[in-house]
Coordinates of N, CA and C in Angstrom, one line a residue:
X358 N -93.5 3.8 -9.9 CA -92.4 2.9 -9.8 C -91.9 2.6 -11.2
X359 N -90.6 2.7 -11.4 CA -90.1 2.4 -12.7 C -89.8 0.9 -12.8
X360 N -89.4 0.4 -14.0 CA -89.2 -1.0 -14.2 C -88.1 -1.6 -13.3
X361 N -87.0 -0.9 -13.1 CA -85.9 -1.4 -12.3 C -86.4 -1.5 -10.8
X362 N -87.0 -0.5 -10.3 CA -87.5 -0.6 -8.9 C -88.5 -1.7 -8.7
X363 N -89.4 -1.9 -9.7 CA -90.4 -3.0 -9.7 C -89.6 -4.4 -9.6
X364 N -88.6 -4.5 -10.5 CA -87.9 -5.8 -10.5 C -87.1 -6.0 -9.2
X365 N -86.5 -5.0 -8.6 CA -85.8 -5.1 -7.4 C -86.8 -5.5 -6.2
X366 N -88.0 -4.9 -6.2 CA -89.0 -5.2 -5.2 C -89.4 -6.6 -5.3
X367 N -89.7 -7.1 -6.5 CA -90.1 -8.5 -6.7 C -89.0 -9.5 -6.3
X368 N -87.8 -9.1 -6.7 CA -86.7 -10.0 -6.4 C -86.5 -10.2 -4.9
X369 N -86.6 -9.1 -4.1 CA -86.4 -9.2 -2.7 C -87.6 -9.6 -1.9
X370 N -88.8 -9.6 -2.5 CA -90.0 -10.0 -1.7 C -90.6 -11.3 -2.1
X371 N -90.2 -11.9 -3.2 CA -91.0 -13.0 -3.7 C -90.2 -14.3 -3.8
X372 N -88.9 -14.4 -3.4 CA -88.2 -15.6 -3.5 C -87.7 -15.9 -4.9
X373 N -87.7 -15.0 -5.8 CA -87.2 -15.2 -7.1 C -85.7 -15.0 -7.1
X374 N -85.0 -15.6 -8.0 CA -83.5 -15.4 -8.2 C -83.3 -14.3 -9.2
X375 N -84.2 -14.1 -10.1 CA -84.1 -13.2 -11.2 C -85.4 -12.7 -11.6
X376 N -85.5 -11.4 -11.9 CA -86.8 -10.7 -12.3 C -86.5 -9.8 -13.4
X377 N -87.3 -9.9 -14.5 CA -87.1 -9.0 -15.7 C -88.4 -8.2 -15.9
X378 N -88.4 -6.9 -15.9 CA -89.6 -6.1 -16.1 C -89.5 -5.2 -17.3
X379 N -90.6 -5.1 -18.0 CA -90.8 -4.2 -19.1 C -92.2 -3.8 -19.1
X380 N -92.5 -2.7 -18.3 CA -93.9 -2.2 -18.1 C -94.7 -3.3 -17.4
X381 N -95.7 -3.8 -18.1 CA -96.6 -4.8 -17.5 C -96.1 -6.2 -17.7
X382 N -95.1 -6.4 -18.6 CA -94.6 -7.7 -18.8 C -93.5 -8.0 -17.8
X383 N -93.6 -9.1 -17.1 CA -92.7 -9.5 -16.1 C -92.3 -11.0 -16.3
X384 N -91.0 -11.2 -16.3 CA -90.5 -12.6 -16.5 C -89.7 -12.9 -15.2
X385 N -89.9 -14.0 -14.6 CA -89.3 -14.4 -13.3 C -88.7 -15.8 -13.4
X386 N -87.8 -16.0 -12.5 CA -87.2 -17.4 -12.3 C -86.8 -17.6 -10.9
X387 N -86.9 -18.9 -10.5 CA -86.4 -19.3 -9.2 C -85.2 -20.2 -9.3
X388 N -84.8 -20.4 -10.6 CA -83.6 -21.3 -10.9 C -82.4 -20.6 -10.4
X389 N -81.3 -21.3 -10.1 CA -80.1 -20.8 -9.6 C -79.1 -20.6 -10.7
X390 N -78.1 -19.8 -10.4 CA -76.9 -19.7 -11.3 C -77.4 -19.1 -12.7
X391 N -76.7 -19.5 -13.7 CA -77.0 -19.0 -15.1 C -78.1 -19.8 -15.8
X392 N -78.8 -20.7 -15.1 CA -79.8 -21.6 -15.7 C -80.9 -20.8 -16.3
X393 N -81.5 -19.8 -15.6 CA -82.6 -19.0 -16.3 C -82.1 -18.3 -17.5
X394 N -80.9 -17.7 -17.5 CA -80.4 -16.9 -18.6 C -80.2 -17.8 -19.8
X395 N -79.7 -19.0 -19.6 CA -79.5 -20.0 -20.7 C -80.8 -20.4 -21.3
X396 N -81.8 -20.6 -20.4 CA -83.1 -21.0 -20.8 C -83.7 -19.9 -21.7
X397 N -83.6 -18.6 -21.3 CA -84.2 -17.5 -22.1 C -83.4 -17.4 -23.4
X398 N -82.1 -17.6 -23.4 CA -81.4 -17.6 -24.7 C -81.9 -18.7 -25.6
X399 N -82.0 -19.9 -25.1 CA -82.5 -21.0 -25.9 C -83.9 -20.8 -26.4
X400 N -84.7 -20.0 -25.7 CA -86.1 -19.7 -26.1 C -86.1 -18.4 -27.0
X401 N -84.9 -17.9 -27.3 CA -84.7 -16.7 -28.2 C -85.4 -15.5 -27.6
X402 N -85.5 -15.4 -26.3 CA -86.1 -14.2 -25.7 C -85.2 -13.0 -26.0
X403 N -85.8 -11.9 -26.3 CA -85.1 -10.6 -26.4 C -85.5 -9.7 -25.3
X404 N -84.5 -9.4 -24.4 CA -84.8 -8.6 -23.3 C -84.4 -7.1 -23.5
X405 N -84.4 -6.7 -24.7 CA -83.8 -5.4 -25.0 C -84.4 -4.2 -24.2
X406 N -85.6 -4.2 -23.9 CA -86.2 -3.1 -23.2 C -86.4 -3.4 -21.7
X407 N -85.9 -4.5 -21.3 CA -86.1 -5.0 -19.9 C -85.1 -4.4 -18.9
X408 N -85.6 -4.2 -17.7 CA -84.8 -3.9 -16.5 C -84.8 -5.2 -15.7
X409 N -83.6 -5.5 -15.2 CA -83.5 -6.8 -14.6 C -82.9 -6.7 -13.1
X410 N -83.4 -7.5 -12.2 CA -82.8 -7.6 -10.9 C -82.4 -9.0 -10.7
X411 N -81.2 -9.3 -10.2 CA -80.7 -10.6 -10.0 C -80.0 -10.7 -8.6
X412 N -80.1 -11.8 -8.0 CA -79.4 -12.0 -6.7 C -77.9 -11.9 -6.8
X413 N -77.3 -12.7 -7.7 CA -75.8 -12.7 -7.8 C -75.4 -12.7 -9.3
X414 N -74.5 -11.8 -9.6 CA -74.1 -11.6 -11.0 C -72.6 -11.7 -11.1
X415 N -72.1 -12.8 -11.7 CA -70.7 -12.9 -12.0 C -70.5 -12.6 -13.4
X416 N -69.3 -12.8 -13.9 CA -68.9 -12.4 -15.3 C -69.6 -13.3 -16.3
X417 N -69.9 -14.6 -15.9 CA -70.6 -15.5 -16.8 C -72.0 -14.9 -17.1
X418 N -72.7 -14.6 -16.0 CA -74.0 -14.0 -16.1 C -74.0 -12.7 -16.9
X419 N -73.0 -11.9 -16.6 CA -72.9 -10.6 -17.3 C -72.8 -10.8 -18.8
X420 N -72.0 -11.7 -19.3 CA -72.0 -12.0 -20.7 C -73.3 -12.5 -21.2
X421 N -74.0 -13.3 -20.5 CA -75.3 -13.8 -20.9 C -76.4 -12.6 -21.0
X422 N -76.3 -11.7 -20.0 CA -77.2 -10.6 -20.0 C -76.9 -9.7 -21.3
X423 N -75.7 -9.6 -21.6 CA -75.3 -8.8 -22.8 C -76.0 -9.5 -24.1
X424 N -75.9 -10.8 -24.1 CA -76.5 -11.5 -25.3 C -78.0 -11.4 -25.3
X425 N -78.6 -11.3 -24.1 CA -80.0 -11.1 -24.0 C -80.5 -9.7 -24.3
X426 N -79.5 -8.8 -24.2 CA -79.8 -7.4 -24.6 C -80.4 -6.5 -23.5
X427 N -80.3 -6.9 -22.3 CA -80.9 -6.1 -21.2 C -80.5 -4.7 -21.2
X428 N -81.4 -3.8 -20.8 CA -81.2 -2.4 -20.8 C -80.4 -1.9 -19.5
X429 N -80.9 -2.4 -18.4 CA -80.3 -2.1 -17.1 C -80.4 -3.2 -16.1
X430 N -79.5 -3.2 -15.1 CA -79.5 -4.4 -14.2 C -79.2 -3.9 -12.8
X431 N -79.9 -4.5 -11.9 CA -79.5 -4.4 -10.5 C -79.1 -5.8 -10.0
X432 N -78.0 -5.8 -9.2 CA -77.5 -7.1 -8.6 C -77.4 -6.9 -7.1
X433 N -77.9 -7.8 -6.4 CA -77.7 -7.8 -4.9 C -76.2 -7.9 -4.7
X434 N -75.6 -8.9 -5.4 CA -74.1 -9.1 -5.3 C -73.6 -9.1 -6.7
X435 N -72.5 -8.4 -7.0 CA -71.9 -8.5 -8.3 C -70.3 -8.5 -8.2
X436 N -69.7 -9.2 -9.1 CA -68.2 -9.2 -9.0 C -67.7 -8.0 -9.8
X437 N -66.5 -7.6 -9.4 CA -65.9 -6.4 -10.1 C -65.8 -6.6 -11.6
X438 N -65.4 -7.8 -12.0 CA -65.2 -8.0 -13.5 C -66.5 -8.0 -14.2
X439 N -67.6 -8.5 -13.5 CA -68.9 -8.5 -14.1 C -69.4 -7.0 -14.3
X440 N -69.2 -6.2 -13.3 CA -69.5 -4.8 -13.4 C -68.8 -4.2 -14.5
X441 N -67.5 -4.4 -14.7 CA -66.7 -3.8 -15.8 C -67.2 -4.3 -17.1
X442 N -67.5 -5.6 -17.2 CA -68.0 -6.2 -18.5 C -69.3 -5.5 -18.9
X443 N -70.3 -5.4 -18.0 CA -71.6 -4.8 -18.3 C -71.4 -3.3 -18.7
X444 N -70.6 -2.6 -17.9 CA -70.4 -1.2 -18.3 C -69.7 -1.0 -19.6
X445 N -68.8 -1.9 -20.0 CA -68.2 -1.8 -21.3 C -69.2 -2.0 -22.4
X446 N -70.3 -2.7 -22.1 CA -71.3 -2.9 -23.1 C -72.5 -2.0 -22.9
X447 N -72.3 -0.9 -22.2 CA -73.3 0.2 -22.0 C -74.6 -0.2 -21.3
X448 N -74.4 -1.2 -20.4 CA -75.6 -1.6 -19.6 C -75.5 -0.9 -18.3
X449 N -76.6 -0.2 -17.9 CA -76.6 0.6 -16.7 C -76.7 -0.5 -15.5
X450 N -75.8 -0.3 -14.5 CA -75.8 -1.2 -13.4 C -75.8 -0.5 -12.1
X451 N -76.6 -1.1 -11.2 CA -76.4 -0.7 -9.8 C -76.4 -2.0 -8.9
X452 N -75.9 -1.9 -7.7 CA -75.8 -3.1 -6.9 C -75.8 -2.7 -5.4
X453 N -75.9 -3.8 -4.6 CA -75.8 -3.7 -3.2 C -74.4 -3.9 -2.7
X454 N -73.8 -5.0 -3.2 CA -72.5 -5.5 -2.8 C -71.6 -5.8 -4.0
X455 N -70.4 -5.2 -4.0 CA -69.4 -5.4 -5.0 C -68.3 -6.3 -4.4
X456 N -68.0 -7.4 -5.0 CA -67.1 -8.4 -4.5 C -66.0 -8.6 -5.6
X457 N -64.9 -9.1 -5.1 CA -63.8 -9.4 -6.1 C -64.1 -10.6 -6.9
X458 N -64.8 -11.6 -6.4 CA -65.1 -12.8 -7.1 C -66.3 -13.5 -6.5
X459 N -67.0 -14.3 -7.3 CA -68.1 -15.1 -6.9 C -67.6 -16.5 -6.5
X460 N -68.1 -16.9 -5.4 CA -67.6 -18.2 -4.9 C -68.6 -19.3 -5.3
X461 N -68.2 -20.6 -5.2 CA -69.0 -21.7 -5.6 C -70.1 -21.8 -4.5
X462 N -71.0 -22.7 -4.7 CA -72.1 -22.9 -3.7 C -71.7 -23.4 -2.4
X463 N -70.6 -24.1 -2.3 CA -70.1 -24.6 -1.1 C -69.2 -23.6 -0.4
X464 N -68.9 -22.5 -1.0 CA -67.9 -21.5 -0.5 C -66.5 -22.1 -0.3
X465 N -66.1 -23.1 -1.1 CA -64.8 -23.7 -1.0 C -63.9 -23.3 -2.1
X466 N -64.3 -22.4 -3.0 CA -63.5 -21.9 -4.1 C -64.3 -21.0 -5.0
X467 N -63.8 -20.7 -6.1 CA -64.4 -19.9 -7.1 C -65.5 -20.6 -7.8
X468 N -66.5 -19.8 -8.2 CA -67.6 -20.4 -9.1 C -67.0 -21.0 -10.3
X469 N -67.4 -22.2 -10.7 CA -66.9 -22.8 -11.9 C -67.2 -22.1 -13.2
X470 N -68.4 -21.4 -13.2 CA -68.7 -20.6 -14.4 C -67.8 -19.4 -14.5
X471 N -67.4 -18.8 -13.4 CA -66.5 -17.7 -13.4 C -65.1 -18.1 -13.9
X472 N -64.7 -19.3 -13.5 CA -63.4 -19.9 -13.9 C -63.5 -20.1 -15.4
X473 N -64.6 -20.7 -15.9 CA -64.7 -21.0 -17.3 C -64.6 -19.8 -18.2
X474 N -65.1 -18.6 -17.8 CA -65.1 -17.4 -18.6 C -63.9 -16.5 -18.3
X475 N -63.0 -16.9 -17.4 CA -62.0 -16.0 -16.9 C -61.0 -15.4 -18.0
X476 N -60.9 -16.2 -19.1 CA -60.0 -15.7 -20.1 C -60.7 -15.3 -21.4
X477 N -62.0 -15.2 -21.3 CA -62.9 -14.9 -22.4 C -63.2 -13.4 -22.4
X478 N -63.3 -12.8 -23.6 CA -63.6 -11.4 -23.7 C -64.8 -11.1 -24.6
X479 N -65.4 -12.1 -25.2 CA -66.6 -11.9 -26.0 C -67.8 -12.7 -25.5
X480 N -69.0 -12.1 -25.5 CA -70.2 -12.8 -25.1 C -70.4 -14.1 -25.8
X481 N -70.2 -14.2 -27.1 CA -70.4 -15.4 -27.8 C -69.4 -16.5 -27.4
X482 N -68.2 -16.2 -27.2 CA -67.2 -17.2 -26.7 C -67.5 -17.6 -25.2
X483 N -68.1 -16.6 -24.5 CA -68.5 -16.9 -23.1 C -69.6 -18.0 -23.1
X484 N -70.5 -17.8 -24.0 CA -71.7 -18.7 -24.0 C -71.2 -20.2 -24.3
X485 N -70.2 -20.3 -25.2 CA -69.6 -21.6 -25.5 C -68.9 -22.2 -24.3
X486 N -68.1 -21.3 -23.6 CA -67.4 -21.8 -22.4 C -68.3 -22.2 -21.3
X487 N -69.4 -21.4 -21.1 CA -70.4 -21.8 -20.1 C -71.0 -23.1 -20.4
X488 N -71.5 -23.3 -21.6 CA -72.2 -24.6 -21.9 C -71.2 -25.7 -21.8
X489 N -69.9 -25.6 -22.2 CA -68.9 -26.6 -22.0 C -68.7 -27.0 -20.6
X490 N -68.6 -25.9 -19.7 CA -68.4 -26.2 -18.3 C -69.6 -26.9 -17.7
X491 N -70.8 -26.5 -18.0 CA -72.0 -27.1 -17.5 C -72.0 -28.6 -17.9
X492 N -71.6 -28.9 -19.1 CA -71.6 -30.3 -19.5 C -70.6 -31.1 -18.7
X493 N -69.4 -30.5 -18.4 CA -68.4 -31.2 -17.6 C -69.0 -31.4 -16.2
X494 N -69.6 -30.4 -15.6 CA -70.2 -30.5 -14.3 C -71.3 -31.6 -14.2
X495 N -72.1 -31.7 -15.3 CA -73.1 -32.7 -15.3 C -72.5 -34.1 -15.4
X496 N -71.4 -34.3 -16.0 CA -70.8 -35.6 -16.2 C -69.9 -36.0 -15.0
X497 N -69.7 -35.1 -14.1 CA -68.8 -35.5 -13.0 C -69.5 -36.0 -11.8

């Protein structure tokens, strides 16, 4: 079983939201949204040789995965723009469901992180926009 298959299996069988595999090294999270990705960036983790499986990948997460340096990614659900962003940065991607947009947790509109990065084209600027949006959400 290769790293991506192992990550997908763990994602779908263990209740994780995100699984990163590099041979015997496995990093997992049960946190929602972009929280685990921001945590790994803050910890200065380099996921350069890692294969990742994630439940939902919007463009905000795509930018963060680029910053983390992942090699390949499987998403159970991915937005079209996230797929394009990852492919533009030469990250191999496969998915179960391709959608036009990621909805918020209440399904009443678009994900606020997606809105925050909608006009952003660089991973570094996306990181700033994501952090600013999360601060706004925490203060409301």
